[in-house]
CSV table of C-alpha atoms and ligand atoms in Angstrom, one decimal:
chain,number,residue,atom,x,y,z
M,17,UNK,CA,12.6,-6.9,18.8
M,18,UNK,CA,9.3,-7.7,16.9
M,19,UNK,CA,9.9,-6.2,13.3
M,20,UNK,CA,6.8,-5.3,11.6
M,21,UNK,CA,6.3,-7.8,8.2
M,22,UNK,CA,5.7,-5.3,5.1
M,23,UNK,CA,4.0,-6.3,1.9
M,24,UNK,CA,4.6,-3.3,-0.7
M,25,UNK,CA,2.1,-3.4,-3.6
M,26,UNK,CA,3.9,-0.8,-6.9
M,27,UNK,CA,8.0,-0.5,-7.3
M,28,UNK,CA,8.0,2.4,-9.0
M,29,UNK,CA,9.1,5.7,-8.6
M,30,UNK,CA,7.4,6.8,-5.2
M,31,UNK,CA,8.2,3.3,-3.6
M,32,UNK,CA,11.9,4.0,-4.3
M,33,UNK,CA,11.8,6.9,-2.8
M,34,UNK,CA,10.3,5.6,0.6
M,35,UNK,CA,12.8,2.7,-0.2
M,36,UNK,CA,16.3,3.9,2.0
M,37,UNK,CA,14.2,5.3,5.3
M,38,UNK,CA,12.0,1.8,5.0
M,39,UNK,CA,16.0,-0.1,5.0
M,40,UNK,CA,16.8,2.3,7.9
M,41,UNK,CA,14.0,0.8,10.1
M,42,UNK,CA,15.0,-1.9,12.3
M,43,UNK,CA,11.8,-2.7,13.2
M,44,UNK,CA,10.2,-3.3,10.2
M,45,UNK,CA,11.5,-5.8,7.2
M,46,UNK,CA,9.9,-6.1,3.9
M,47,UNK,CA,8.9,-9.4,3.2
M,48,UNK,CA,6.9,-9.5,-0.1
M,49,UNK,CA,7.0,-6.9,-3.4
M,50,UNK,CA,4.3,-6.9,-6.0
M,51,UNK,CA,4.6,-5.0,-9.6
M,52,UNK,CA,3.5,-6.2,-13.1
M,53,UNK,CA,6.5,-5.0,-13.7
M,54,UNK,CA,9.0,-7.5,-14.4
M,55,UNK,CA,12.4,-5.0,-13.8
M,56,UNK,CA,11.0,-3.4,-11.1
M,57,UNK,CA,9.4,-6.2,-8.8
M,58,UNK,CA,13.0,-8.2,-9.2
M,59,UNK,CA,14.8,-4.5,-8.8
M,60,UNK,CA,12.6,-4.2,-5.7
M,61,UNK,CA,13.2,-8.2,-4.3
M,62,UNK,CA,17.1,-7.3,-4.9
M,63,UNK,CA,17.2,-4.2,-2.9
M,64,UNK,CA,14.5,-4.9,0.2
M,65,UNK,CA,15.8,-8.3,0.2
M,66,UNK,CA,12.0,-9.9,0.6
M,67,UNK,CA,11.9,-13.4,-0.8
M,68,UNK,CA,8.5,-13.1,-2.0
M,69,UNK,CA,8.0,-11.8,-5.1
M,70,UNK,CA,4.7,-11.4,-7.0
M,71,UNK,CA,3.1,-10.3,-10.2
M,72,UNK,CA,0.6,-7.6,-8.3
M,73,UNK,CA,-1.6,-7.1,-5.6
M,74,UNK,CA,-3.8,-9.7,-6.3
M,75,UNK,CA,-1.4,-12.6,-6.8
M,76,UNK,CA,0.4,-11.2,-3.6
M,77,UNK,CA,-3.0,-11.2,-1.3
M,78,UNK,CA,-4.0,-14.8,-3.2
M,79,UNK,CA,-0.1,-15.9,-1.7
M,80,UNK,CA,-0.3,-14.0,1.6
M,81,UNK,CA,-2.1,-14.3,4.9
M,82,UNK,CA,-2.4,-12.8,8.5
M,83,UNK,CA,0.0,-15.1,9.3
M,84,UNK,CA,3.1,-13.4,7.4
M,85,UNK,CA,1.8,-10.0,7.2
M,86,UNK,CA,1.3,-7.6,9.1
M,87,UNK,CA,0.9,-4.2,6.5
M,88,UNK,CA,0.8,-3.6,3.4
M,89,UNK,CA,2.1,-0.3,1.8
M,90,UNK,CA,0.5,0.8,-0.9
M,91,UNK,CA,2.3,2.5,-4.2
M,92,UNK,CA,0.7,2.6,-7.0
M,93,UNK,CA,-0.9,5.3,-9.7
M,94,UNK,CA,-4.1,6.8,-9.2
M,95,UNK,CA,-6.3,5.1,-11.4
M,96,UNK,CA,-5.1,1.6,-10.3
M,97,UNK,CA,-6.4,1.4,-7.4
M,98,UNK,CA,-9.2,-1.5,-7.2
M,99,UNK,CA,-9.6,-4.1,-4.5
M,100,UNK,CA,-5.9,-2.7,-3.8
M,101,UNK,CA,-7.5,-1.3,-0.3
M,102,UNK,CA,-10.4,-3.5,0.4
M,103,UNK,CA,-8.4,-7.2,-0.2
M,104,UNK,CA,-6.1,-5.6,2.7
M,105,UNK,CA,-9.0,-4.4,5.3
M,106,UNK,CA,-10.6,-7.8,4.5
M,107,UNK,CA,-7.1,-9.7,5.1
M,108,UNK,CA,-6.9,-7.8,8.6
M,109,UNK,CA,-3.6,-6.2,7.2
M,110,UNK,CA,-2.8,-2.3,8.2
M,111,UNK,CA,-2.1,-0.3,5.0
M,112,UNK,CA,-0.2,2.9,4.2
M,113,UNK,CA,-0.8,4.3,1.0
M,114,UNK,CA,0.1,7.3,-1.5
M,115,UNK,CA,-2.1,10.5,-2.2
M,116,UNK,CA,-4.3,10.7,-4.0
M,117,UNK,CA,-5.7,7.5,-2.6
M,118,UNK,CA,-8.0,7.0,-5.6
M,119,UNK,CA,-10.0,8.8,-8.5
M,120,UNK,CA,-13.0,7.1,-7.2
M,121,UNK,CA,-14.7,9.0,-4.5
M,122,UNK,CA,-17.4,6.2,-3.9
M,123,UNK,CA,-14.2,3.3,-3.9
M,124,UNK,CA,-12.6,6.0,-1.0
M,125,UNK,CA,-15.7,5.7,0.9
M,126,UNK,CA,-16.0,1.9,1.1
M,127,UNK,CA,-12.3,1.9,2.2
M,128,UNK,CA,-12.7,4.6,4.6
M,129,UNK,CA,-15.8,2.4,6.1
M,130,UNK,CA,-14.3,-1.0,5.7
M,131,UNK,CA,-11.2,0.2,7.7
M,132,UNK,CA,-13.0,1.5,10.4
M,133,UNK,CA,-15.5,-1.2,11.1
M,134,UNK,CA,-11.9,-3.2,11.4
M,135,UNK,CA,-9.7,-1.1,13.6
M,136,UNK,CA,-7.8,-0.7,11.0
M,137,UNK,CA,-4.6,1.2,11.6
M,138,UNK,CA,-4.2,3.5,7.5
M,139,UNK,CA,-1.5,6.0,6.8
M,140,UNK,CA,-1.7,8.7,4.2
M,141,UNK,CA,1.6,10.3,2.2
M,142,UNK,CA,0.8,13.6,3.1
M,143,UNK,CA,4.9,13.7,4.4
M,144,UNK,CA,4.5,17.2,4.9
M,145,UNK,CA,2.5,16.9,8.1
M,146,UNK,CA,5.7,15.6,9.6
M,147,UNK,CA,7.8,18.4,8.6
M,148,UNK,CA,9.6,20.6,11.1
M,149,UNK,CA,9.0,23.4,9.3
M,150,UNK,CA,5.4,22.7,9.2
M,151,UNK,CA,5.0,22.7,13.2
M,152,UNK,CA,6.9,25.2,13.5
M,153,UNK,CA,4.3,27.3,11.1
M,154,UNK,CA,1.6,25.4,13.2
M,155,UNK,CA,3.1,26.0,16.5
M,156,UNK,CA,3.2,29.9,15.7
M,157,UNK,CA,-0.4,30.3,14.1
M,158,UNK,CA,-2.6,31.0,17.6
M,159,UNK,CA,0.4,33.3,18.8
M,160,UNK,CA,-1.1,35.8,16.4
M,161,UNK,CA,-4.6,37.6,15.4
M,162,UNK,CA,-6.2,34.9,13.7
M,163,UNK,CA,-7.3,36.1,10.0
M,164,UNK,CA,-5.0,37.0,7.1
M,165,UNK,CA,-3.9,35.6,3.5
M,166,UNK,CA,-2.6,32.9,2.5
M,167,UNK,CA,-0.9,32.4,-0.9
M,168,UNK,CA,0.4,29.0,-1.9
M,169,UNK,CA,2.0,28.0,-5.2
M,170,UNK,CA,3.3,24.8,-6.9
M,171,UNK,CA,4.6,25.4,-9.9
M,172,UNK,CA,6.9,23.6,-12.1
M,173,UNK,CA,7.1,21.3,-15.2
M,174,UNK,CA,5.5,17.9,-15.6
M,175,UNK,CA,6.4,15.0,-14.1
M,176,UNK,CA,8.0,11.6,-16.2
M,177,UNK,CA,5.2,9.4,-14.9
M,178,UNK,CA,2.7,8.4,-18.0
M,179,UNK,CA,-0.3,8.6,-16.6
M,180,UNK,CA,0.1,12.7,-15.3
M,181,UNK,CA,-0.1,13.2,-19.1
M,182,UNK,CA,-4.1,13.1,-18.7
M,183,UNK,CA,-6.4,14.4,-16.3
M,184,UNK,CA,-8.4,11.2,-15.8
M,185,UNK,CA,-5.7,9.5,-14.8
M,186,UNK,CA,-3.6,12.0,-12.6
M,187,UNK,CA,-6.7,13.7,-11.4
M,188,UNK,CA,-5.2,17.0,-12.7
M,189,UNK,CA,-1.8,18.7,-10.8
M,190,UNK,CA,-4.5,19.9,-8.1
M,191,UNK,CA,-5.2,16.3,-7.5
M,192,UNK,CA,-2.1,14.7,-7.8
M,193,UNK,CA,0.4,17.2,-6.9
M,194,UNK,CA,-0.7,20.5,-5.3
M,195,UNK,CA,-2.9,18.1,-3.2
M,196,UNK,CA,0.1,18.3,-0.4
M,197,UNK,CA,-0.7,21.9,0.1
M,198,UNK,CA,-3.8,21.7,-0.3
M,199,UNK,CA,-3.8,18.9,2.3
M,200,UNK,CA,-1.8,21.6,4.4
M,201,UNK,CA,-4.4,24.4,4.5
M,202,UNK,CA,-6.9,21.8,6.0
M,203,UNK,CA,-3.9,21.2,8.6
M,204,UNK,CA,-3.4,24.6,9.8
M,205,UNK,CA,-7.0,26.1,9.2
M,206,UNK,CA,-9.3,23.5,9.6
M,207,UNK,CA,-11.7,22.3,7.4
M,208,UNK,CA,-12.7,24.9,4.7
M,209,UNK,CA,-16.1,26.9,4.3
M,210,UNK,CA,-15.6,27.6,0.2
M,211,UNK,CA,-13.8,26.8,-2.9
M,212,UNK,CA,-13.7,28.5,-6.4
M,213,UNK,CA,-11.1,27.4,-8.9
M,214,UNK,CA,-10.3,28.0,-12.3
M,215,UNK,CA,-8.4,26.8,-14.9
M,216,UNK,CA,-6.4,27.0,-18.2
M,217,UNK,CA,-4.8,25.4,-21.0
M,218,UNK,CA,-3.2,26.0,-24.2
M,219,UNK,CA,0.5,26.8,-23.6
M,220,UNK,CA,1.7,23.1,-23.1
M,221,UNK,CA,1.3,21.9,-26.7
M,222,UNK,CA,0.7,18.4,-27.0
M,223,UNK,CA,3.1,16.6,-29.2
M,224,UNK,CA,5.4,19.3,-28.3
M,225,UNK,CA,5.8,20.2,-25.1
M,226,UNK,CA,4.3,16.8,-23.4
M,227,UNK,CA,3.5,13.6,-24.9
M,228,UNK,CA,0.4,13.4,-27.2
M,229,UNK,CA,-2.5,12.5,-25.0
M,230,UNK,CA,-1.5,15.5,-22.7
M,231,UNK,CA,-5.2,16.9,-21.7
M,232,UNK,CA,-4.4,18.3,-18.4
M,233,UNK,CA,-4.8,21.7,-17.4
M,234,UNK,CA,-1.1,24.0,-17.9
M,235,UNK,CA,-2.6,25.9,-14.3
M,236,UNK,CA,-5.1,26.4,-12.2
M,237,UNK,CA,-6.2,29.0,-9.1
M,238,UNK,CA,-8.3,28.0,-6.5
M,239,UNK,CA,-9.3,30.4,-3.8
M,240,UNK,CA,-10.6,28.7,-0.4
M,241,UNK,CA,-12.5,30.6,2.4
M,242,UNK,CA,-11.9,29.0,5.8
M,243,UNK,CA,-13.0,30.2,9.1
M,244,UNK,CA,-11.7,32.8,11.1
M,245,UNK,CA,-11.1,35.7,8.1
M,246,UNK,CA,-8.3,33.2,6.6
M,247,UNK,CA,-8.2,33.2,2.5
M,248,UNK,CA,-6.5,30.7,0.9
M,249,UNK,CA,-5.1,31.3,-2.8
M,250,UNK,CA,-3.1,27.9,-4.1
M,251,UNK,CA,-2.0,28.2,-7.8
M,252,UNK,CA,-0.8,25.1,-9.7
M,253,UNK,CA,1.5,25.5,-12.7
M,254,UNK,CA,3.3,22.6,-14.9
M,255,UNK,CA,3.7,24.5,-17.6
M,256,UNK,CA,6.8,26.0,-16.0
M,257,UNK,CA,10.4,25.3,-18.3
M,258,UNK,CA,13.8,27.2,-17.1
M,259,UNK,CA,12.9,29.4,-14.2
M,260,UNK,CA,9.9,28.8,-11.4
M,261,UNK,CA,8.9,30.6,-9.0
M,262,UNK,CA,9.1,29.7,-5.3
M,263,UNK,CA,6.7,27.0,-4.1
M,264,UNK,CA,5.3,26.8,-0.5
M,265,UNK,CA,3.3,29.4,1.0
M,266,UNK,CA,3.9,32.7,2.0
M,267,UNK,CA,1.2,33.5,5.0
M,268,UNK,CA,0.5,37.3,6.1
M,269,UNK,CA,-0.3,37.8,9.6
M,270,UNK,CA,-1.3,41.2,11.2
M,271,UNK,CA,2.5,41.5,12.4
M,272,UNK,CA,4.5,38.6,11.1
M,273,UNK,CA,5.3,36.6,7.0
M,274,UNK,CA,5.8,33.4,7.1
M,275,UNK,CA,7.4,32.3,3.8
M,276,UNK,CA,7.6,28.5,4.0
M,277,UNK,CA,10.1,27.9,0.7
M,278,UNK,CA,8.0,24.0,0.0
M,279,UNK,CA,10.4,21.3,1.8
M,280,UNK,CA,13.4,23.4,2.1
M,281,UNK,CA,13.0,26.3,4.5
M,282,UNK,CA,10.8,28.8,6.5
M,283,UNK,CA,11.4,32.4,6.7
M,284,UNK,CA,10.1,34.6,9.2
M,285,UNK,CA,9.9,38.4,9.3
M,286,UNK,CA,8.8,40.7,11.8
M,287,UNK,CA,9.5,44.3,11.7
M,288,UNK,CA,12.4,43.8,13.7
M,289,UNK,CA,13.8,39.9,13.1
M,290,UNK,CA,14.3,38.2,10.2
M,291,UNK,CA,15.0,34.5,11.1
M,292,UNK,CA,15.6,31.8,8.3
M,293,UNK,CA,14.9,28.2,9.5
M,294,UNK,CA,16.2,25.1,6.8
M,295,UNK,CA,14.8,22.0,7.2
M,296,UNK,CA,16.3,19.6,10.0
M,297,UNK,CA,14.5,16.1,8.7
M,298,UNK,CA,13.8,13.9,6.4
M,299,UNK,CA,9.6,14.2,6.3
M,300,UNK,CA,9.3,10.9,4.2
M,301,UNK,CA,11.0,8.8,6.7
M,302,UNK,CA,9.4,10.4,9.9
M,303,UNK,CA,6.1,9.6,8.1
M,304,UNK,CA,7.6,6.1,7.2
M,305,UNK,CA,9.0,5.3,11.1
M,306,UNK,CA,5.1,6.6,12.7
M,307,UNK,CA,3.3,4.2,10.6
M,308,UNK,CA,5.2,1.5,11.9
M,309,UNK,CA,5.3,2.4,15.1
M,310,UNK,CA,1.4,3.2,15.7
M,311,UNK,CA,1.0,-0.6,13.8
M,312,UNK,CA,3.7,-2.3,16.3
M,313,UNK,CA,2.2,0.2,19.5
M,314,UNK,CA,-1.4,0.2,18.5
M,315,UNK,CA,-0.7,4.2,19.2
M,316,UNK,CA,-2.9,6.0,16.3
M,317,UNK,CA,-1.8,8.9,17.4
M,318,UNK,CA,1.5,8.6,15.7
M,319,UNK,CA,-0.4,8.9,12.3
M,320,UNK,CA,-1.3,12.9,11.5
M,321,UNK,CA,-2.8,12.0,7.9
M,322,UNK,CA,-5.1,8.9,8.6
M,323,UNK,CA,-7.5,7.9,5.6
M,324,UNK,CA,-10.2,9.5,6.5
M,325,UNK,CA,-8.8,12.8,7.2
M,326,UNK,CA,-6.8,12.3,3.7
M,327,UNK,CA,-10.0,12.1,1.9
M,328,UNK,CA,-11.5,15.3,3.3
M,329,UNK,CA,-8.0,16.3,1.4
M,330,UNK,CA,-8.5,14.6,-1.9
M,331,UNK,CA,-13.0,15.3,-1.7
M,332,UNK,CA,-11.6,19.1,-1.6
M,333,UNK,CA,-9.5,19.0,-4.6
M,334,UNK,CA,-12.1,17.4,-6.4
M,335,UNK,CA,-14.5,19.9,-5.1
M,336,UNK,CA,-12.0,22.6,-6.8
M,337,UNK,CA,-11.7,20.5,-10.2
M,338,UNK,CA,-15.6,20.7,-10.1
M,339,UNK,CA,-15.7,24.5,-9.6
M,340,UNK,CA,-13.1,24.6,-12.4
M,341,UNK,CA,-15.6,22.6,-14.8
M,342,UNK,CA,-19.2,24.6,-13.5
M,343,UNK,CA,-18.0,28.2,-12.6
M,344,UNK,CA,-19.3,27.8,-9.5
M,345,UNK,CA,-18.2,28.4,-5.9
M,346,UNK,CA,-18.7,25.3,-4.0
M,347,UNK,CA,-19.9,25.8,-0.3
M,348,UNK,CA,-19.7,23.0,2.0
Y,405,NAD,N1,3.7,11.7,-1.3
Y,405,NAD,C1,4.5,12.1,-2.3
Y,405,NAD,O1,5.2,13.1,-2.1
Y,405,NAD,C2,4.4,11.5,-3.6
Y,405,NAD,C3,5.4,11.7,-4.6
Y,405,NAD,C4,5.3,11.1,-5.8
Y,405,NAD,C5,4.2,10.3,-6.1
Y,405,NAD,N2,3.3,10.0,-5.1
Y,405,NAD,C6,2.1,9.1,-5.4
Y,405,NAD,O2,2.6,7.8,-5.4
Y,405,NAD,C7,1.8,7.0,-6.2
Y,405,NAD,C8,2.7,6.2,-7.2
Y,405,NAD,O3,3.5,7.1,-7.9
Y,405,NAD,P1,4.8,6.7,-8.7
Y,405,NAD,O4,5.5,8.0,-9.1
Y,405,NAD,O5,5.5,5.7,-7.9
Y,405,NAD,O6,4.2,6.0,-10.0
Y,405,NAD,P2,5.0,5.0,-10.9
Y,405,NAD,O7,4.2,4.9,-12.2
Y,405,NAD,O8,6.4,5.3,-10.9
Y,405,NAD,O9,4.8,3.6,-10.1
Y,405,NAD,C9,3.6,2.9,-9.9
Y,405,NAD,C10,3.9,1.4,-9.9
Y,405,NAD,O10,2.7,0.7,-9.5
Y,405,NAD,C11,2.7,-0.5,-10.2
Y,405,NAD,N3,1.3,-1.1,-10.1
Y,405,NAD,C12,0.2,-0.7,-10.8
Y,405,NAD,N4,-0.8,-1.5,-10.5
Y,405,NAD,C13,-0.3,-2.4,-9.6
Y,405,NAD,C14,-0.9,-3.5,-8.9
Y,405,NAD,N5,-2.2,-3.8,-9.0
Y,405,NAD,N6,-0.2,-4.3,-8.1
Y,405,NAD,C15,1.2,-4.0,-7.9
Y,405,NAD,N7,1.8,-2.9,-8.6
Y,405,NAD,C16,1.0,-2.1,-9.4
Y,405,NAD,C17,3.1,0.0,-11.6
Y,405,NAD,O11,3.5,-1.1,-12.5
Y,405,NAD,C18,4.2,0.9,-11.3
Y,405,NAD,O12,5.5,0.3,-11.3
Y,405,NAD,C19,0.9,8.0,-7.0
Y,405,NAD,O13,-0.4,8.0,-6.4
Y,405,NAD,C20,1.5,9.3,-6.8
Y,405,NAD,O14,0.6,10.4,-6.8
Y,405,NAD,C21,3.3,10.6,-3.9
């Protein structure tokens, strides 16, 4: 069987969680690893078992060819991203990467064009579009009037990484984070008419409760019109310390709730039924096993968050941090 030949650019923590569903895959093999990270790029060599091991992306690239890659997969913070993208498309090499794909709209453009003029095959982390639980909700959407509320909600405490400790490097938790559902709305509804957002800090102290360049907001509301009478309400919190509240949505329809409980479960009521559906998959891998398929196939319809639709995703949430700076709804 022809195995795929995967380059991964960034060890770190998201990497290692693709890292058991990538070992599962017998036909793909990881060949190279780049981190600047001394521990991690060996840690990552030791566990994939590629021989190749570089100091980044750009040594890896300078090292690599066509010739013994096919994709690269693409792991790294937010604000790193530089010829990360472009190097590939210009290499011929297909590339998954992690949301948000950049904190550089114009960079997301050039990518998004670059890719396309090359046939590029480009994956997106959005791992909730290959949820069950998520078709299901999908599936069970046009059975219904179409019109309701929507009310979605991450909210917890803040993650280890360093750079979520300041908005211009995380993007904010509506950016980084609450993206995925965010991403999801566009999924089931379609691409939005309006967004408002607002936002708040002062209860995370920095120096206290985070480290001491925390500048991010503690939570934000954004409300998002789409077509079709639906409303979209999607509060972020990190703010959150012993107790949270659930995350997911819960959607009202004229004569059902659907209370998808984020990654776990999805409950659905009717006036007679209550049926409560857990989670038969692992998202991360399905999303992990249709990238390399679609590469090895040529199918792109294996891929439900390519980078083009992902950055209607991430141009939304910045749409929302820009009605949380200006007061303003923003139409598009
Ligand atoms: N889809 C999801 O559910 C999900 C979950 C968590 C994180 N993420 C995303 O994954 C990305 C990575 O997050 P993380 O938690 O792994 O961060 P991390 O800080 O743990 O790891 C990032 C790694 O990239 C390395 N790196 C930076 N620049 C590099 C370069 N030029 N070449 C090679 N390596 C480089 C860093 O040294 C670091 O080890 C972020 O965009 C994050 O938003 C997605």
């Amino acid at each position: 069987m022809k195995k795929l030949r995967l380059g991964i650019i960034g060890c770190g923590g998201r990497f290692n969680a693709h890292l058991n569903g990538l070992l599962q895959l017998d036909n793909a093999e990881i060949v190279a690893v780049a981190d600047p990270i001394e521990e991690r790029r060996i840690a990552a060599g030791k566990n994939t078992g590629a021989k190749k091991i570089y100091h980044d992306h750009t040594d890896l690239y300078n090292n690599e060819s066509r010739d013994t890659l096919d994709a690269v997969m693409i792991f790294i913070e937010p604000t790193a991203h530089t010829d990360t993208e472009t190097r590939a498309i210009d290499m011929g090499l297909h590339f998954f990467i992690e949301k948000p794909m950049t904190m550089d709209l114009e960079l997301a453009d050039t990518v998004l064009k670059k890719s396309e003029e090359k046939g590029l095959i480009t994956s997106v982390g959005f791992q909730d579009r290959y949820l069950d639980l998520i078709d299901i909700i999908k599936a069970e959407l046009p059975k219904h009037k179409q019109g309701g509320l929507v009310y979605g909600a991450w909210v917890g405490g803040i993650p280890g990484v360093w750079w979520w400790q300041k908005k211009s490097t995380c993007g904010g938790q509506l950016v980084e984070q609450n993206i995925h559902l965010l991403d999801g709305l566009r999924y089931l509804y379609g691409e939005p008419l309006s967004v408002y957002a607002t936002c708040s800090r002062g209860m995370v102290v920095p120096g206290v409760d985070a480290s001491p360049e925390y500048d991010t907001d503690d939570h934000s509301t954004a409300v998002i019109r789409f077509k079709n009478n639906v409303t979209a309400t999607l509060v972020s919190g990190c703010y959150s310390k012993t107790v949270r509240p659930n995350c997911g949505y819960v959607i009202t329809l004229d004569d059902m709730i659907l209370d998808y409980r984020l990654r776990n479960n999805l409950i659905i009521t009717t006036q007679t039924v209550t049926r409560d559906i857990k989670r038969s998959m692992d998202q991360t891998f399905a999303l992990d096993q249709a990238f390399v398929q679609a590469v090895l196939t040529g199918d792109r319809s294996l891929i439900r968050s390519p980078y083009g639709d992902a950055l209607k995703s991430l141009k939304l949430a910045f749409a929302a941090n820009k009605s949380m700076e200006t007061g303003e709804v923003i139409y598009f």
